[in-house]
Amino acid sequence: MEEKLIKEAMSAREHAYTPYSHFKVGAALLGKSGRIYRGCNIENAGYTPSNCAERTAFFNAVSEGELEFEAIAIVAGPEGGELVFTAPCGVCRQVMMEFCDYETFRIIIGTAPDAYREFTLKEILPYGFGPKNLE
Ligand code: THU
C-alpha cells in the first residue's frame, strides 16, 4: 500500500499551484473505507490563504464524507528538481490530530515509490492536543 500511496501522491503533486514558492507537494490520504483522497499545495498572492497538500487531501476527504483515516503519503520538492524528504508542517499535524488515531495513523514521507520513511502521528506530534482533551 505504501508504494501505491506514494505514486498517488506523485500524481497529485503534478497539480500543485506554486507560483510563489515553486515548491511542489503532493499527498495521498487513505481512508478507512479504502478510498484514497489526493491533495496538492495551492498558493495565493495573499500568501496566508495558501493551503498545504496534506490539508487539501484531508479537506477533500472530509468534504466527501470520510472521517476516519489509516495513512497519508507525502512527496515534495522544488519545481523541476528531485523529490526531497519533507515532513508535514505544524498546522497539518494539528489537522491530523483532529481526524486520526494518535498511536496508529501512519505518515509516509517518500522520495520514490520504494524509498520512504514512516512515522506515527504520536512520533511527529508529541504531547498533541486533540478532541479527546475536550471530553
Ligand atoms: N507545503 C506543503 O504543502 N506541505 C508541507 O508539508 C510543507 C510545505 C507547501 C506550502 C507552500 O505552498 C510550499 O510548500 C512552501 O512552503
Short mmCIF file of C-alpha atoms and ligand atoms in Angstrom, two decimals:
data_model
loop_
_atom_site.label_atom_id
_atom_site.label_comp_id
_atom_site.label_asym_id
_atom_site.label_seq_id
_atom_site.Cartn_x
_atom_site.Cartn_y
_atom_site.Cartn_z
CA MET A 1 0.00 0.00 0.00
CA GLU A 2 2.91 2.38 0.68
CA GLU A 3 4.05 2.23 -2.95
CA LYS A 4 0.55 2.84 -4.27
CA LEU A 5 0.02 5.80 -1.94
CA ILE A 6 3.35 7.36 -2.89
CA LYS A 7 2.52 7.02 -6.60
CA GLU A 8 -0.86 8.67 -5.97
CA ALA A 9 0.89 11.49 -4.08
CA MET A 10 3.28 11.93 -7.03
CA SER A 11 0.31 12.30 -9.39
CA ALA A 12 -1.37 14.77 -7.02
CA ARG A 13 1.84 16.81 -6.94
CA GLU A 14 1.52 17.46 -10.67
CA HIS A 15 -1.42 19.75 -9.86
CA ALA A 16 0.42 21.80 -7.22
CA TYR A 17 -0.21 25.53 -7.77
CA THR A 18 3.00 27.16 -6.62
CA PRO A 19 3.78 30.43 -8.45
CA TYR A 20 5.41 31.89 -5.30
CA SER A 21 7.50 29.16 -3.65
CA HIS A 22 7.96 26.89 -6.69
CA PHE A 23 8.00 24.09 -4.10
CA LYS A 24 5.57 21.37 -5.12
CA VAL A 25 3.93 18.97 -2.67
CA GLY A 26 1.53 16.08 -3.25
CA ALA A 27 -0.36 13.98 -0.74
CA ALA A 28 -2.48 10.82 -0.86
CA LEU A 29 -4.68 10.05 2.13
CA LEU A 30 -6.03 6.54 2.72
CA GLY A 31 -9.46 6.48 4.35
CA LYS A 32 -10.70 3.55 6.44
CA SER A 33 -13.23 2.91 3.63
CA GLY A 34 -10.29 2.09 1.35
CA ARG A 35 -10.73 5.23 -0.75
CA ILE A 36 -7.71 7.39 -1.50
CA TYR A 37 -8.00 11.19 -1.49
CA ARG A 38 -5.43 13.34 -3.21
CA GLY A 39 -4.21 16.82 -2.36
CA CYS A 40 -1.64 19.33 -3.56
CA ASN A 41 -0.44 22.66 -2.23
CA ILE A 42 -2.36 25.64 -3.54
CA GLU A 43 -0.73 29.03 -3.08
CA ASN A 44 -2.20 32.51 -3.16
CA ALA A 45 -0.97 36.03 -3.92
CA GLY A 46 -2.09 36.93 -0.38
CA TYR A 47 0.32 34.23 0.90
CA THR A 48 -1.61 33.36 4.10
CA PRO A 49 -4.59 31.79 2.27
CA SER A 50 -2.19 29.18 0.82
CA ASN A 51 -3.03 25.57 1.63
CA CYS A 52 -0.65 22.65 2.12
CA ALA A 53 -1.05 19.41 0.17
CA GLU A 54 -1.84 17.44 3.33
CA ARG A 55 -4.68 19.71 4.37
CA THR A 56 -6.05 19.78 0.84
CA ALA A 57 -6.23 15.96 0.99
CA PHE A 58 -7.95 15.98 4.40
CA PHE A 59 -10.49 18.63 3.40
CA ASN A 60 -11.13 16.82 0.13
CA ALA A 61 -11.84 13.61 2.09
CA VAL A 62 -13.98 15.22 4.79
CA SER A 63 -15.99 17.04 2.14
CA GLU A 64 -16.75 13.61 0.62
CA GLY A 65 -17.94 12.23 3.97
CA GLU A 66 -14.85 10.28 5.05
CA LEU A 67 -13.88 10.92 8.68
CA GLU A 68 -11.51 8.10 9.61
CA PHE A 69 -8.06 7.50 8.16
CA GLU A 70 -5.26 4.94 8.04
CA ALA A 71 -2.29 6.70 6.46
CA ILE A 72 -1.06 9.60 4.35
CA ALA A 73 1.81 9.64 1.84
CA ILE A 74 3.62 12.90 1.14
CA VAL A 75 6.10 13.76 -1.62
CA ALA A 76 7.72 17.15 -2.12
CA GLY A 77 10.47 19.01 -3.86
CA PRO A 78 11.37 22.11 -5.84
CA GLU A 79 9.75 22.56 -9.25
CA GLY A 80 11.79 20.73 -11.86
CA GLY A 81 14.05 19.12 -9.24
CA GLU A 82 14.37 15.89 -7.28
CA LEU A 83 11.97 14.90 -4.51
CA VAL A 84 13.30 15.74 -1.04
CA PHE A 85 12.34 14.33 2.37
CA THR A 86 9.73 16.82 3.68
CA ALA A 87 7.82 16.41 6.93
CA PRO A 88 4.36 18.00 7.40
CA CYS A 89 4.11 21.49 8.89
CA GLY A 90 2.72 22.04 12.37
CA VAL A 91 -0.69 23.17 11.15
CA CYS A 92 -1.13 19.98 9.08
CA ARG A 93 -0.06 17.85 12.07
CA GLN A 94 -2.80 19.53 14.08
CA VAL A 95 -5.38 18.75 11.38
CA MET A 96 -4.23 15.09 11.52
CA MET A 97 -4.79 15.24 15.28
CA GLU A 98 -8.45 16.09 14.68
CA PHE A 99 -9.24 13.08 12.49
CA CYS A 100 -6.60 10.39 13.09
CA ASP A 101 -5.71 7.83 15.70
CA TYR A 102 -2.72 9.16 17.62
CA GLU A 103 -0.96 5.81 18.01
CA THR A 104 -1.66 4.13 14.66
CA PHE A 105 -2.09 6.75 11.90
CA ARG A 106 0.92 6.47 9.59
CA ILE A 107 2.71 9.37 7.90
CA ILE A 108 4.71 8.07 4.93
CA ILE A 109 7.28 10.51 3.61
CA GLY A 110 8.60 9.40 0.25
CA THR A 111 11.24 10.38 -2.26
CA ALA A 112 10.34 7.47 -4.62
CA PRO A 113 7.76 4.66 -4.54
CA ASP A 114 10.33 2.37 -2.91
CA ALA A 115 12.13 5.00 -0.81
CA TYR A 116 10.26 6.29 2.20
CA ARG A 117 10.23 6.69 5.97
CA GLU A 118 7.18 6.04 8.07
CA PHE A 119 6.10 7.64 11.36
CA THR A 120 3.07 7.58 13.64
CA LEU A 121 1.25 10.80 14.47
CA LYS A 122 2.46 10.44 18.06
CA GLU A 123 6.06 10.36 16.86
CA ILE A 124 5.81 13.59 14.87
CA LEU A 125 3.44 15.41 17.25
CA PRO A 126 4.38 14.52 20.83
CA TYR A 127 2.03 15.77 23.58
CA GLY A 128 -0.57 16.63 20.93
CA PHE A 129 -3.83 18.39 21.75
CA GLY A 130 -6.95 16.95 20.17
CA PRO A 131 -10.67 16.19 20.52
CA LYS A 132 -10.04 13.77 23.42
CA ASN A 133 -8.70 16.64 25.53
CA LEU A 134 -12.15 18.24 25.42
CA GLU A 135 -14.11 15.15 26.51
N1 THU B 1 3.96 22.73 1.98
C1 THU B 1 3.10 21.68 1.91
O1 THU B 1 2.18 21.64 1.08
N2 THU B 1 3.27 20.66 2.78
C2 THU B 1 4.32 20.54 3.65
O2 THU B 1 4.43 19.54 4.34
C3 THU B 1 5.29 21.62 3.75
C4 THU B 1 5.01 22.85 2.95
C5 THU B 1 3.82 23.81 0.99
C6 THU B 1 3.29 25.11 1.49
C7 THU B 1 3.82 26.07 0.43
O3 THU B 1 2.93 26.07 -0.68
C8 THU B 1 5.14 25.44 -0.01
O4 THU B 1 5.07 24.08 0.40
C9 THU B 1 6.37 26.10 0.58
O5 THU B 1 6.26 26.22 1.96
#
